[in-house]
Amino acid sequence: MQNRTATTANTGVDEEVVSQMADYTTRGSRLSIDSLYTSEPLIVDPLVTATSTAQDRTLDQCLPLLKAADSNLEYNANGVPRLHRERHIKYLEQTLGNLPAPFVGADASRPWCMYWALNALSLLGADVSKFRENLIVTAAHMQNKTGGFGGGFGQTSHLATTYAMVLSLVIVGGESAYEVIDRRAMWKWLSSLKQPDGGFQMSLGGEVDVRGAYCAAVVISLLNLPLDLSSDSPASAAGLADLYTGLASYVQRCQTFEGGISAKPDAEAHGAYAFCALGCLSILDAPHRIIPRTLNVPRLISWLSSRQYAPEGGFSGRTNKLVDGCYSHWVGACWPLIQASLGAPSQPAHDSEFCSFYDREGLIRYIMSCGQDHSSKGGMRDKPSHRSDAYHTCYVLSGLTSAQHVVSAVLAEEEYVANMAWKVSPYSDPQLFDEQDRLNPTDPVYAIPQRKREEVMTYFLSKPGF
Amino acid sequence: MPPKNNKGGAKAKETSEAKQDNDNSKSQTVFERAQAAYDLTRPPYDKEREELGGLHKLSTVEKTAYASWFCTAPDELNFLSKKAQKELWKQVNETNRPLRRGQIDQPKRDQWGKDRLGRNIGDYTVLQYERRIEKQARLTGLKALGRSFASKRLYASRGLVDSSTGEKYTLTEEDIQAERDRRMEMAALKKDLYGEKMGPYSTDPEWDDVVPVPQMEPEGALSAIAYPEDYAESMSYLRAVMAANEHSPRCLRLTEHIISMNPAHYTVWLYRFANIQHLDMPLLDEIQWLNGVALDFLKNYQIWHHRQLLVDHYHPIIAGSPDEVKRFAKSERAFVMAMFAEDAKNYHVWSYRQYLTRKLGLWENEEHGELDSIEGMIDDDVRNNSAWSHRFFLVFSNPRYANPDSQATEADPGVPADIVDREVAYAQAKIQLAPQNQSPWNYLRGVLVKGGRALGSVKGFAEQYVQNLGDVEKEEVLSSHALELLADIYEEAGDKGEGGLVLAEAGREVGSHTLRVLGVEAEVSEGG
């Protein structure tokens, strides 16, 4: 921090910074919060545009919470609020219950509501098995005879809702949940979504993007579907060999000049698509082989590292956009995969310092202070000015668990690389949060509890064919 | 031997009482009136029997009188003993009640049922009850008319002849309108009387042939939504027409209605497009409608895929006429700009713009073209990374010179040097406006890579923003992005000492996390 004066001379915020520093110092004796998280960035251009105005507004709402200056909240000695675990559980269970009429806008994404709630509940250590029977009847009702799940009864099958429904069934687990899925129909339907350029349509007649690549790879690998294309599919007619043919090169075409990944070729780099790209590749082959072969990793790391902002500590989805709690997962979950891409799994060569490709402390501070709805409603949110919702609750908590754990690849079975084992150890350096606020770990590729992922894979590996 | 009453007097009395009753009766409830009527016809001793708790509590005389009254019709009096007859007539005279067999049942308060609000109809005032009966009569009449409409429609569809006129049955627009009005009235009556709701589809004769498929949510379904009635009804009609694979103007209207309630319903959008394709609807009408929807639902995703499908479908029609393509491009650009006025970084709108650029070939900067438009947006907000990203696409994917297989992160020898020069200068000019703005720095790197130029070619430029590095007193850093670029420039030149210094500096300026990440990056590059 010794170079502060050299840069602030140009920003016109000298006094402000100094006063914040003073504020930090007095608080610092009581609460140890590094000024990195409590003061405005050291270099701020004076030019005002729509982007800088929005950024300033965001800082205004985040700083009081980050400085532990909100008198309504209880902070621990590190200036981090507690996790409102019980409230979040209650909020998520409501999402699985009956929803009032204003939720009609979610009518095409009910499987998503289920996945978000069930996954977040398992991260929080709540019992999800009590939802098994009801999930099974709900899923059966939304499955189409022609394969896949729609957003609801009578709706066209869609890869996103299919992904969410399959993951939900895997989270509650058990043979009766697995057997809801009509695997043969699923395989035929996925074959029909496969595009001659290697990608996947989200639904028949729907858009092709990198979400499709990820969702398809997740479903195919979890259910151990045959890779051969159904002979009546257009992709088969176009001469493609199997469901995975050309998928990695489709993902490759989504990397942009910035180093990040876009939804489809030609578009702007975006955090959510970066995760989809890395997740998809990590299913196709071991990360240390396929990621460096497919993507420009140094540029990707540079772009990913730019996603974390100071002082907020949270991640943004794109260059010059605002922090949003959901990128705690979309960007945060990229890091274990990036790390796995840098070395062979059998040689965990990197020391503990290397485990932190991003600033875990900043992310944890953002999530606990700004990403939680501190009211009795519970749930997690985008940023303090936003209301909590099931989507953010799932992905903010997913981000929190990945910040709380060090996950590294340890083994890849050559025959079946998707069934990769990950070594999980708690991260506590520094121990910012109370130990009882540690969440259950999550699988870095599938975004569900690792044990549940292993159970379903074991189940279907014993069932080749249909 | 009927009792001799003064008939005239009784009648006069009755009339005046009746009149009074009539006034009372309007405020009297239906149950009270029935109870009063019942009381008037009760046999003697019935009240006593009830109050005492059974027939056995009555005296023998009372018992006999009660039984005689109850069991005997006037023409059966002869079956009774003289004494019993005498007693009976005495009772008739005393109570002034008619003698007849088969007494009416004692009314019960809930025997009229409940109205839509769960209120006992027995508690209605007589006036209210009469009005209800009138409405029921009206509904019955309307139903009969509706049935005759249905028959007429059936006969007309079969080409039958009306024997009374000798002409074929025909259904006129007036007939249909009359039926529609009738259903509206019936719907209102049903709702009023029984709380039954008839939505716009079940009241529209145009939808009579469709059997709706309601959403039968299984018991215990998770995240079940309490659908508003309108939505539930339209969805049940949608499922029916989709299952029948129907494509028609009415289906289009149905999709429009559902989209207005839930624009995120991808199934409805896909089905709408199938209808448009099938009916060969005019493109501009649909685009016009879509513009309004897009501005109403700014965050919606499906709208933009739908628009893309429309353009795919119609492009072959206009592709032959450059003027038409130009006109269309102009109006699309105007609309996209209207969207950007609301949200200049809307990801879906930008994706559509990239799609449109490829589809319509908007690469070259004709007057007020794509490049000018993007420059305008960058001038509005030099930090708008979406605009920068689009510019990169526009310049480096131009099929006139760009290699279509070139990755975004690799050099493309096809790009002319003057274009690379132009873009380097452009990025540098924008960096000067706000040196800590990452967008033009990322752009500058991207341009250098595409142009196959060394990062070191902009070393002097980057150094403007980092002065007296390492000298604590005089050091001045205006841009951490310049630092990062310089680190890579030093590394490119093989100067790790200087690179390390810059990296350390970057860490101090931007925060420890960036330092770590940059460290990793250096290590990755070294390892490679």
PDB file of N, CA, C and O in Angstrom, chain A residues 107-130:
ATOM      1  N   ASP A 107     -42.795 -21.254 -14.921  1.00  0.00           N
ATOM      2  CA  ASP A 107     -43.503 -22.472 -15.317  1.00  0.00           C
ATOM      3  C   ASP A 107     -42.676 -23.350 -16.250  1.00  0.00           C
ATOM      4  O   ASP A 107     -42.847 -24.566 -16.274  1.00  0.00           O
ATOM      5  N   ALA A 108     -41.775 -22.732 -17.016  1.00  0.00           N
ATOM      6  CA  ALA A 108     -40.964 -23.528 -17.943  1.00  0.00           C
ATOM      7  C   ALA A 108     -39.634 -23.916 -17.306  1.00  0.00           C
ATOM      8  O   ALA A 108     -38.776 -24.487 -17.969  1.00  0.00           O
ATOM      9  N   SER A 109     -39.440 -23.603 -16.040  1.00  0.00           N
ATOM     10  CA  SER A 109     -38.154 -23.948 -15.422  1.00  0.00           C
ATOM     11  C   SER A 109     -38.321 -24.585 -14.048  1.00  0.00           C
ATOM     12  O   SER A 109     -37.463 -24.418 -13.186  1.00  0.00           O
ATOM     13  N   ARG A 110     -39.391 -25.324 -13.848  1.00  0.00           N
ATOM     14  CA  ARG A 110     -39.576 -25.977 -12.544  1.00  0.00           C
ATOM     15  C   ARG A 110     -38.466 -26.983 -12.222  1.00  0.00           C
ATOM     16  O   ARG A 110     -38.037 -27.055 -11.064  1.00  0.00           O
ATOM     17  N   PRO A 111     -37.963 -27.757 -13.190  1.00  0.00           N
ATOM     18  CA  PRO A 111     -36.831 -28.645 -12.839  1.00  0.00           C
ATOM     19  C   PRO A 111     -35.632 -27.863 -12.296  1.00  0.00           C
ATOM     20  O   PRO A 111     -34.909 -28.346 -11.423  1.00  0.00           O
ATOM     21  N   TRP A 112     -35.461 -26.660 -12.814  1.00  0.00           N
ATOM     22  CA  TRP A 112     -34.381 -25.817 -12.284  1.00  0.00           C
ATOM     23  C   TRP A 112     -34.633 -25.499 -10.815  1.00  0.00           C
ATOM     24  O   TRP A 112     -33.720 -25.583  -9.992  1.00  0.00           O
ATOM     25  N   CYS A 113     -35.870 -25.097 -10.489  1.00  0.00           N
ATOM     26  CA  CYS A 113     -36.186 -24.769  -9.092  1.00  0.00           C
ATOM     27  C   CYS A 113     -35.822 -25.960  -8.204  1.00  0.00           C
ATOM     28  O   CYS A 113     -35.280 -25.793  -7.109  1.00  0.00           O
ATOM     29  N   MET A 114     -36.134 -27.168  -8.696  1.00  0.00           N
ATOM     30  CA  MET A 114     -35.878 -28.370  -7.897  1.00  0.00           C
ATOM     31  C   MET A 114     -34.378 -28.592  -7.725  1.00  0.00           C
ATOM     32  O   MET A 114     -33.896 -28.873  -6.627  1.00  0.00           O
ATOM     33  N   TYR A 115     -33.643 -28.472  -8.819  1.00  0.00           N
ATOM     34  CA  TYR A 115     -32.192 -28.670  -8.724  1.00  0.00           C
ATOM     35  C   TYR A 115     -31.561 -27.622  -7.803  1.00  0.00           C
ATOM     36  O   TYR A 115     -30.776 -27.963  -6.910  1.00  0.00           O
ATOM     37  N   TRP A 116     -31.905 -26.363  -8.024  1.00  0.00           N
ATOM     38  CA  TRP A 116     -31.311 -25.305  -7.182  1.00  0.00           C
ATOM     39  C   TRP A 116     -31.568 -25.589  -5.707  1.00  0.00           C
ATOM     40  O   TRP A 116     -30.660 -25.497  -4.880  1.00  0.00           O
ATOM     41  N   ALA A 117     -32.823 -25.939  -5.396  1.00  0.00           N
ATOM     42  CA  ALA A 117     -33.168 -26.141  -3.991  1.00  0.00           C
ATOM     43  C   ALA A 117     -32.487 -27.396  -3.437  1.00  0.00           C
ATOM     44  O   ALA A 117     -31.891 -27.361  -2.360  1.00  0.00           O
ATOM     45  N   LEU A 118     -32.573 -28.497  -4.182  1.00  0.00           N
ATOM     46  CA  LEU A 118     -32.025 -29.758  -3.659  1.00  0.00           C
ATOM     47  C   LEU A 118     -30.505 -29.680  -3.525  1.00  0.00           C
ATOM     48  O   LEU A 118     -29.924 -30.162  -2.545  1.00  0.00           O
ATOM     49  N   ASN A 119     -29.856 -29.085  -4.512  1.00  0.00           N
ATOM     50  CA  ASN A 119     -28.398 -28.997  -4.437  1.00  0.00           C
ATOM     51  C   ASN A 119     -27.974 -28.103  -3.278  1.00  0.00           C
ATOM     52  O   ASN A 119     -27.080 -28.449  -2.506  1.00  0.00           O
ATOM     53  N   ALA A 120     -28.643 -26.951  -3.144  1.00  0.00           N
ATOM     54  CA  ALA A 120     -28.279 -26.038  -2.062  1.00  0.00           C
ATOM     55  C   ALA A 120     -28.570 -26.682  -0.709  1.00  0.00           C
ATOM     56  O   ALA A 120     -27.788 -26.542   0.235  1.00  0.00           O
ATOM     57  N   LEU A 121     -29.683 -27.423  -0.620  1.00  0.00           N
ATOM     58  CA  LEU A 121     -29.995 -28.095   0.642  1.00  0.00           C
ATOM     59  C   LEU A 121     -28.914 -29.116   0.986  1.00  0.00           C
ATOM     60  O   LEU A 121     -28.507 -29.235   2.150  1.00  0.00           O
ATOM     61  N   SER A 122     -28.430 -29.848  -0.020  1.00  0.00           N
ATOM     62  CA  SER A 122     -27.382 -30.824   0.327  1.00  0.00           C
ATOM     63  C   SER A 122     -26.089 -30.133   0.711  1.00  0.00           C
ATOM     64  O   SER A 122     -25.377 -30.637   1.588  1.00  0.00           O
ATOM     65  N   LEU A 123     -25.796 -28.992   0.095  1.00  0.00           N
ATOM     66  CA  LEU A 123     -24.596 -28.260   0.528  1.00  0.00           C
ATOM     67  C   LEU A 123     -24.730 -27.828   1.979  1.00  0.00           C
ATOM     68  O   LEU A 123     -23.761 -27.821   2.737  1.00  0.00           O
ATOM     69  N   LEU A 124     -25.967 -27.478   2.358  1.00  0.00           N
ATOM     70  CA  LEU A 124     -26.211 -27.005   3.722  1.00  0.00           C
ATOM     71  C   LEU A 124     -26.348 -28.154   4.715  1.00  0.00           C
ATOM     72  O   LEU A 124     -26.543 -27.932   5.903  1.00  0.00           O
ATOM     73  N   GLY A 125     -26.288 -29.386   4.200  1.00  0.00           N
ATOM     74  CA  GLY A 125     -26.367 -30.542   5.094  1.00  0.00           C
ATOM     75  C   GLY A 125     -27.778 -30.905   5.515  1.00  0.00           C
ATOM     76  O   GLY A 125     -27.976 -31.639   6.471  1.00  0.00           O
ATOM     77  N   ALA A 126     -28.781 -30.378   4.789  1.00  0.00           N
ATOM     78  CA  ALA A 126     -30.172 -30.712   5.139  1.00  0.00           C
ATOM     79  C   ALA A 126     -30.549 -32.046   4.496  1.00  0.00           C
ATOM     80  O   ALA A 126     -29.929 -32.483   3.529  1.00  0.00           O
ATOM     81  N   ASP A 127     -31.599 -32.663   5.024  1.00  0.00           N
ATOM     82  CA  ASP A 127     -32.038 -33.966   4.522  1.00  0.00           C
ATOM     83  C   ASP A 127     -32.838 -33.769   3.236  1.00  0.00           C
ATOM     84  O   ASP A 127     -33.874 -33.108   3.238  1.00  0.00           O
ATOM     85  N   VAL A 128     -32.358 -34.336   2.139  1.00  0.00           N
ATOM     86  CA  VAL A 128     -33.103 -34.210   0.881  1.00  0.00           C
ATOM     87  C   VAL A 128     -33.851 -35.499   0.552  1.00  0.00           C
ATOM     88  O   VAL A 128     -34.685 -35.513  -0.349  1.00  0.00           O
ATOM     89  N   SER A 129     -33.568 -36.579   1.307  1.00  0.00           N
ATOM     90  CA  SER A 129     -34.189 -37.860   0.958  1.00  0.00           C
ATOM     91  C   SER A 129     -35.703 -37.799   1.147  1.00  0.00           C
ATOM     92  O   SER A 129     -36.451 -38.520   0.501  1.00  0.00           O
ATOM     93  N   LYS A 130     -36.166 -36.893   2.002  1.00  0.00           N
ATOM     94  CA  LYS A 130     -37.611 -36.809   2.238  1.00  0.00           C
ATOM     95  C   LYS A 130     -38.358 -36.300   0.989  1.00  0.00           C
ATOM     96  O   LYS A 130     -39.581 -36.393   0.933  1.00  0.00           O
TER      97      LYS A 130
END
